[in-house]
Coordinates of C-alpha atoms in Angstrom, one line a residue:
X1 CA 199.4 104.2 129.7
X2 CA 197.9 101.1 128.5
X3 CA 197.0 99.9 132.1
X4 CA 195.1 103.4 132.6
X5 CA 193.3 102.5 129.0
X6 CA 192.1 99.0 130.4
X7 CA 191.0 100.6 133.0
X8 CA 188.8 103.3 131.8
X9 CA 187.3 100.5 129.6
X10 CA 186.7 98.2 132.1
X11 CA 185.1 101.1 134.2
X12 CA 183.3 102.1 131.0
X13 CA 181.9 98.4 130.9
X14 CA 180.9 98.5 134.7
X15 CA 178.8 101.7 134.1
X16 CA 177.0 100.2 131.4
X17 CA 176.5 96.8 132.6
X18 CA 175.2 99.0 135.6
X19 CA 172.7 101.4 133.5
X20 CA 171.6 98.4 131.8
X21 CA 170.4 96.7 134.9
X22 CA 168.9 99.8 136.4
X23 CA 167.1 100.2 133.0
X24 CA 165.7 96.2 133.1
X25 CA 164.8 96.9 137.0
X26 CA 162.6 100.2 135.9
X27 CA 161.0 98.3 133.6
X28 CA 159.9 95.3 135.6
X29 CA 158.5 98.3 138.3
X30 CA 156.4 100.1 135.8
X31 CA 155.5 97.9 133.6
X32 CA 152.3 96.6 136.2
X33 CA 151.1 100.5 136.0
X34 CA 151.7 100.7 132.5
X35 CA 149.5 97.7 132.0
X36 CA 146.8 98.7 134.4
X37 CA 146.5 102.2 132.8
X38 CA 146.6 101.0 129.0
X39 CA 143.9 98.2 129.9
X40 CA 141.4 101.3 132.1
X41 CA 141.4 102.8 128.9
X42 CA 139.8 99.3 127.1
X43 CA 136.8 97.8 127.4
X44 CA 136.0 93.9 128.9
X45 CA 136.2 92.7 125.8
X46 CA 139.0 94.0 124.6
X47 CA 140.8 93.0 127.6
X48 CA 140.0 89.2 127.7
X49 CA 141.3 89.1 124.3
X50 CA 144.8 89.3 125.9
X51 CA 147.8 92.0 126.6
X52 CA 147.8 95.2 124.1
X53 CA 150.9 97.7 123.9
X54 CA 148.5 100.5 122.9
X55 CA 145.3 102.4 124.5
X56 CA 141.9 101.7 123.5
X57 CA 139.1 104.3 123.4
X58 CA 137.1 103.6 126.5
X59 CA 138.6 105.2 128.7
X60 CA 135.5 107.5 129.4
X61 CA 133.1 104.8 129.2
X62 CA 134.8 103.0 131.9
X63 CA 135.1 106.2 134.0
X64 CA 131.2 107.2 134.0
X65 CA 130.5 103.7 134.5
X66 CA 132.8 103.3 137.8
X67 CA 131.3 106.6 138.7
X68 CA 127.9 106.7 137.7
X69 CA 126.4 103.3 136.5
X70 CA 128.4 101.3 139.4
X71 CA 128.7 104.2 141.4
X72 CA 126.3 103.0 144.6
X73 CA 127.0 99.7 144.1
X74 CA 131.2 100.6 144.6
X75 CA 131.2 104.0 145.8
X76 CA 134.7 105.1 144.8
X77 CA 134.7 108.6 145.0
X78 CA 133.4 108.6 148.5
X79 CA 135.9 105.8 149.6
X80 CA 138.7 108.5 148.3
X81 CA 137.5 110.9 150.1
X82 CA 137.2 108.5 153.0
X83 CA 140.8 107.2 152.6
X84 CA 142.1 110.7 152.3
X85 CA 141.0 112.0 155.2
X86 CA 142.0 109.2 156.9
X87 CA 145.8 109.0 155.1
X88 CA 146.0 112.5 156.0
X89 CA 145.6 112.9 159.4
X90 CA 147.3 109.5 160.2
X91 CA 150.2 110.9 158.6
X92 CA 150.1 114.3 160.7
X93 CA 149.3 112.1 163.8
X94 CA 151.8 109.8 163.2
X95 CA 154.8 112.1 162.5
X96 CA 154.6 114.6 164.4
X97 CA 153.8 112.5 167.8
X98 CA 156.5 110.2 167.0
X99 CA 158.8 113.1 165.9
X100 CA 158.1 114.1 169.8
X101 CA 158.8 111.0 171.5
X102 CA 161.8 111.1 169.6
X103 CA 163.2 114.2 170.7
X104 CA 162.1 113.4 174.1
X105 CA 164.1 110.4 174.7
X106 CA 166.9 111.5 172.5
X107 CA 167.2 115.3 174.3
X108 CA 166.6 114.0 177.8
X109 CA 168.6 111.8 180.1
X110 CA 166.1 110.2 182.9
X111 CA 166.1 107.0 184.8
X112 CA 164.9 104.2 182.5
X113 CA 165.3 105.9 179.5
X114 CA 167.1 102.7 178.0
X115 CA 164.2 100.4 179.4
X116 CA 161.6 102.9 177.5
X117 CA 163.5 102.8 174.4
X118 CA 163.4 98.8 174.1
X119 CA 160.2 98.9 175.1
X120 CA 158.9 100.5 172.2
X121 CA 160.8 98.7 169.6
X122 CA 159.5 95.4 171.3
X123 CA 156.5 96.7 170.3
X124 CA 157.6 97.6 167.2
X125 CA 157.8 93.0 166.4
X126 CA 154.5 92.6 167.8
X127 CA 152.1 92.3 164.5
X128 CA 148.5 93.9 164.3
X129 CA 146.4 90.9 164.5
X130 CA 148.2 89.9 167.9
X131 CA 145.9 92.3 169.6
X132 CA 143.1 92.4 167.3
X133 CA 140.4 90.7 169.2
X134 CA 140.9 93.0 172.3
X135 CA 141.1 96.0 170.2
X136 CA 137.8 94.9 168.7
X137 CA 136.2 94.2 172.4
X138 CA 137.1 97.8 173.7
X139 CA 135.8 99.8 170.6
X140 CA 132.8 97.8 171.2
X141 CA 132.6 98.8 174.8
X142 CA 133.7 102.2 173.6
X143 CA 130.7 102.7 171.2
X144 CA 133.5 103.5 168.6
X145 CA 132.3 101.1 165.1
X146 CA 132.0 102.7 162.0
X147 CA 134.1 105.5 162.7
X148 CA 137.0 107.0 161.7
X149 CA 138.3 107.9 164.9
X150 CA 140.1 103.6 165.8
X151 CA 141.7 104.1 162.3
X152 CA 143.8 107.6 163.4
X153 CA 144.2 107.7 166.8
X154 CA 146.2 104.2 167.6
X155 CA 148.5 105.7 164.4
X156 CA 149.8 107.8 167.0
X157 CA 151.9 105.0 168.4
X158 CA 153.8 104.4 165.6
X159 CA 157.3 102.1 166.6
X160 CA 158.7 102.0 163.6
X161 CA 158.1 106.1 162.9
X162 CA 159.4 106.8 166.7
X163 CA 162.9 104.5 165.4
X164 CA 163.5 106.3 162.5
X165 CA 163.0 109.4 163.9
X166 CA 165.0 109.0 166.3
X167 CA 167.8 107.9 164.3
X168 CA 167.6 110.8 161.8
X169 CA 167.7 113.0 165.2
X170 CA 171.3 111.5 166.3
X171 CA 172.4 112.3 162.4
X172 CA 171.3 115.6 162.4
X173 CA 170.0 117.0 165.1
X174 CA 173.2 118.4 167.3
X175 CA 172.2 118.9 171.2
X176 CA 173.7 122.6 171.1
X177 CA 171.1 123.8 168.9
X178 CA 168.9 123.0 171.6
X179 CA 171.0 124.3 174.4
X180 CA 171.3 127.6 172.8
X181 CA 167.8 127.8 172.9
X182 CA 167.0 126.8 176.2
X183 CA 169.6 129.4 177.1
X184 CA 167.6 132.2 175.4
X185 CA 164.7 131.6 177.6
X186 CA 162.9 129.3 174.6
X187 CA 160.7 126.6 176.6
X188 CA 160.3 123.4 175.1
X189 CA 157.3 123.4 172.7
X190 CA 158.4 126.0 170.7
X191 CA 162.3 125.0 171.0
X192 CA 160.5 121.6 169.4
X193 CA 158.1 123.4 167.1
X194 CA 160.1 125.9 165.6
X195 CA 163.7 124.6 166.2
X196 CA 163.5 120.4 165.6
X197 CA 160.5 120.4 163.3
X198 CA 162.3 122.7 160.2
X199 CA 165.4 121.0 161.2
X200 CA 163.9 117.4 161.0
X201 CA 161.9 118.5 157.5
X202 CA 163.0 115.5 155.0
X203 CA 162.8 112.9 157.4
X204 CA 159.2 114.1 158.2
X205 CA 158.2 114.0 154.6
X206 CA 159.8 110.4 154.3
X207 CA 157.5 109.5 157.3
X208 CA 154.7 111.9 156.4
X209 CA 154.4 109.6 153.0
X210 CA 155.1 106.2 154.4
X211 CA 152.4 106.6 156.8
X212 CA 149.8 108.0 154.1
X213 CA 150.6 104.9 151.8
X214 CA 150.1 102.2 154.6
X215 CA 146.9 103.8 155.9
X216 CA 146.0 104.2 152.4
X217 CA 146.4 101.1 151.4
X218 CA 145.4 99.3 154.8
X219 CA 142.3 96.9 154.6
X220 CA 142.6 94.6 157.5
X221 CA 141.5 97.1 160.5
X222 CA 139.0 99.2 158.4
X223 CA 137.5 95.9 157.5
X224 CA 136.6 95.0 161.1
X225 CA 135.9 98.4 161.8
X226 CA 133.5 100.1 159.3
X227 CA 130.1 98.5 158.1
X228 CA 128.7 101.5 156.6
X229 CA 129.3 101.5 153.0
X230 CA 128.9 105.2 153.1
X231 CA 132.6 105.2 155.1
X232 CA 134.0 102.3 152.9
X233 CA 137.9 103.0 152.3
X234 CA 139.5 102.6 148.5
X235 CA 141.2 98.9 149.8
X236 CA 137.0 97.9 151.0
X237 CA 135.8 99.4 147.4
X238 CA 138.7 97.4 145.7
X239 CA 138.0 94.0 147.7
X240 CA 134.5 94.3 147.2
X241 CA 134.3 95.1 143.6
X242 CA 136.6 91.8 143.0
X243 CA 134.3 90.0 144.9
X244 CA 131.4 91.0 142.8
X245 CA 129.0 88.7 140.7
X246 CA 131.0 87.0 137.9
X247 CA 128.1 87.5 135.1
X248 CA 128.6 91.1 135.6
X249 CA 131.8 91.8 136.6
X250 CA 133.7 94.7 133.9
X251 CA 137.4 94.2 134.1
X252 CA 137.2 97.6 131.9
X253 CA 135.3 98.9 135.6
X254 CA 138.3 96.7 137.3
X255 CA 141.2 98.4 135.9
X256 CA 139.6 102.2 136.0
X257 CA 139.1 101.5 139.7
X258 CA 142.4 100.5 140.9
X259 CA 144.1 103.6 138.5
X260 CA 141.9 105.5 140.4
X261 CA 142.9 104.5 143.6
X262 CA 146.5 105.1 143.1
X263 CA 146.1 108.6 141.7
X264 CA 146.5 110.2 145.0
X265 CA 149.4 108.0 146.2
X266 CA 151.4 109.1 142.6
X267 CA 150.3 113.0 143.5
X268 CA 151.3 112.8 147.2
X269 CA 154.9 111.3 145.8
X270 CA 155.3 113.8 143.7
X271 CA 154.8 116.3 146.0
X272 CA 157.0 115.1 148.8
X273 CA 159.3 113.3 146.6
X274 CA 162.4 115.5 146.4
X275 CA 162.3 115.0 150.1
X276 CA 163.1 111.4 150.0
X277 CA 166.7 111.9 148.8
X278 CA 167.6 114.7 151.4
X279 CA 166.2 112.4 153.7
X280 CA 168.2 109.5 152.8
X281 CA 171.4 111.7 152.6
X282 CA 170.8 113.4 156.1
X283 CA 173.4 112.9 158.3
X284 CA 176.1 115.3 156.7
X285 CA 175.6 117.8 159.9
X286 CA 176.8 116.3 163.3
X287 CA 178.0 117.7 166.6

């Protein structure tokens, strides 16, 4: 009896040394985005008279002045729109090619399947700016600067998606479902389509908001790319408002802008969220 008391407490003092940890490593996550909001809702001079736990009231003075007064000089709204657009269809691109390649080298045996599947994670280790300088050459031969189209389509090719996909496939993905259908006469678009994509949902969403985040948050390659400040991304606004004059830099202007630019990334999470932990805990189902 007294060796089950010790240990239920020392179990007890397990779970609350481990609550209390989780509750210190919250607040070291959220307290950079409590900050930023709390000091978008002050004013310059409020801020540079150091931290404050509580909200100030300029919070609409700092919006209309992002929006309006330095709204040409860092076009915000239009390098939201810009970065959603973008974030959007690099995440459909991204997923649901990858999701493909996946299932193809997963679902089919052929000669040199192995070789194709090492080939692509060797891919996976070489690092954007590796090829940067021919990338830069052929959009220039290509006529393709200042557009939208050398930030979405190379997405396609996405190593790391195709890996993770693939995985989540050998969890879940059992090859009988497949059989059955190619057995009812179901060819292999729609047997992908309407059979692996609804299957393959959470790990989809955990790609689908993975890729929006990266290509929202991407400046290197839209900085080489896009000139036109009328096609600026939120990371080009960002730099460029840091990089303004010092006389006239707002930190008030500062903070508004960057809680601005994560509003989408918060709403996008939300959204897809739920699928994050049925993603993580795939792998129940298996032939």
């Amino acid at each position: 009896m007294e060796k089950l008391q010790s240990q239920s407490k020392n179990l007890l003092v397990k779970r609350i040394l481990c609550y209390i940890v989780l509750i210190l490593l919250a607040f070291i996550s959220l307290f950079p985005f409590y900050t930023m909001i709390i000091n978008a809702t002050r004013s310059h001079e409020q801020i540079q008279r150091g931290f404050s736990a509580l909200p100030g009231l300029s919070l609409i003075k700092n919006f209309v002045n992002l929006t309006v007064g330095k709204g040409k000089e860092y076009p915000i709204i239009s390098g939201m729109i810009n970065s959603v657009i973008i974030g959007a269809l690099t995440a459909i691109c991204t997923t649901y090619f990858s999701s493909m390649t996946s299932y193809g080298i997963y679902m089919y045996n052929f000669k040199g399947k192995s070789f194709c599947f090492k080939f692509i994670l060797a891919v996976m280790m070489v690092p954007t700016q590796v090829s940067t300088l021919g990338f830069l050459k052929l959009l220039n031969k290509m006529h393709l600067m200042n557009n939208y189209i050398p930030l979405i389509v190379p997405a396609i090719a996405a190593p790391i998606v195709f890996f993770y996909m693939y995985q989540s496939m050998e969890a879940t993905l059992p090859y009988s479902i497949v059989e059955a259908a190619r057995v009812d006469g179901c060819h292999e678009f729609r047997t992908f389509n309407q059979i692996v994509i609804p299957m393959m949902k959470p790990a989809i969403a955990v790609q689908a908001i993975f890729s929006f985040v990266t290509s929202w948050n991407n400046y290197f390659v839209p900085n080489l790319v896009i000139n036109d400040k009328k096609l600026w991304t939120v990371p080009i606004v960002i730099a460029n408002a840091r990089n303004a004059d010092y006389m006239n830099w707002d930190q008030g202007i500062n903070y508004m802008l960057m809680t601005v630019a994560i509003l989408p990334l918060i709403i996008v999470y939300l959204f897809l969220s739920r699928y994050i932990i049925s993603g993580a805990t795939a792998g129940g189902v298996k032939e």
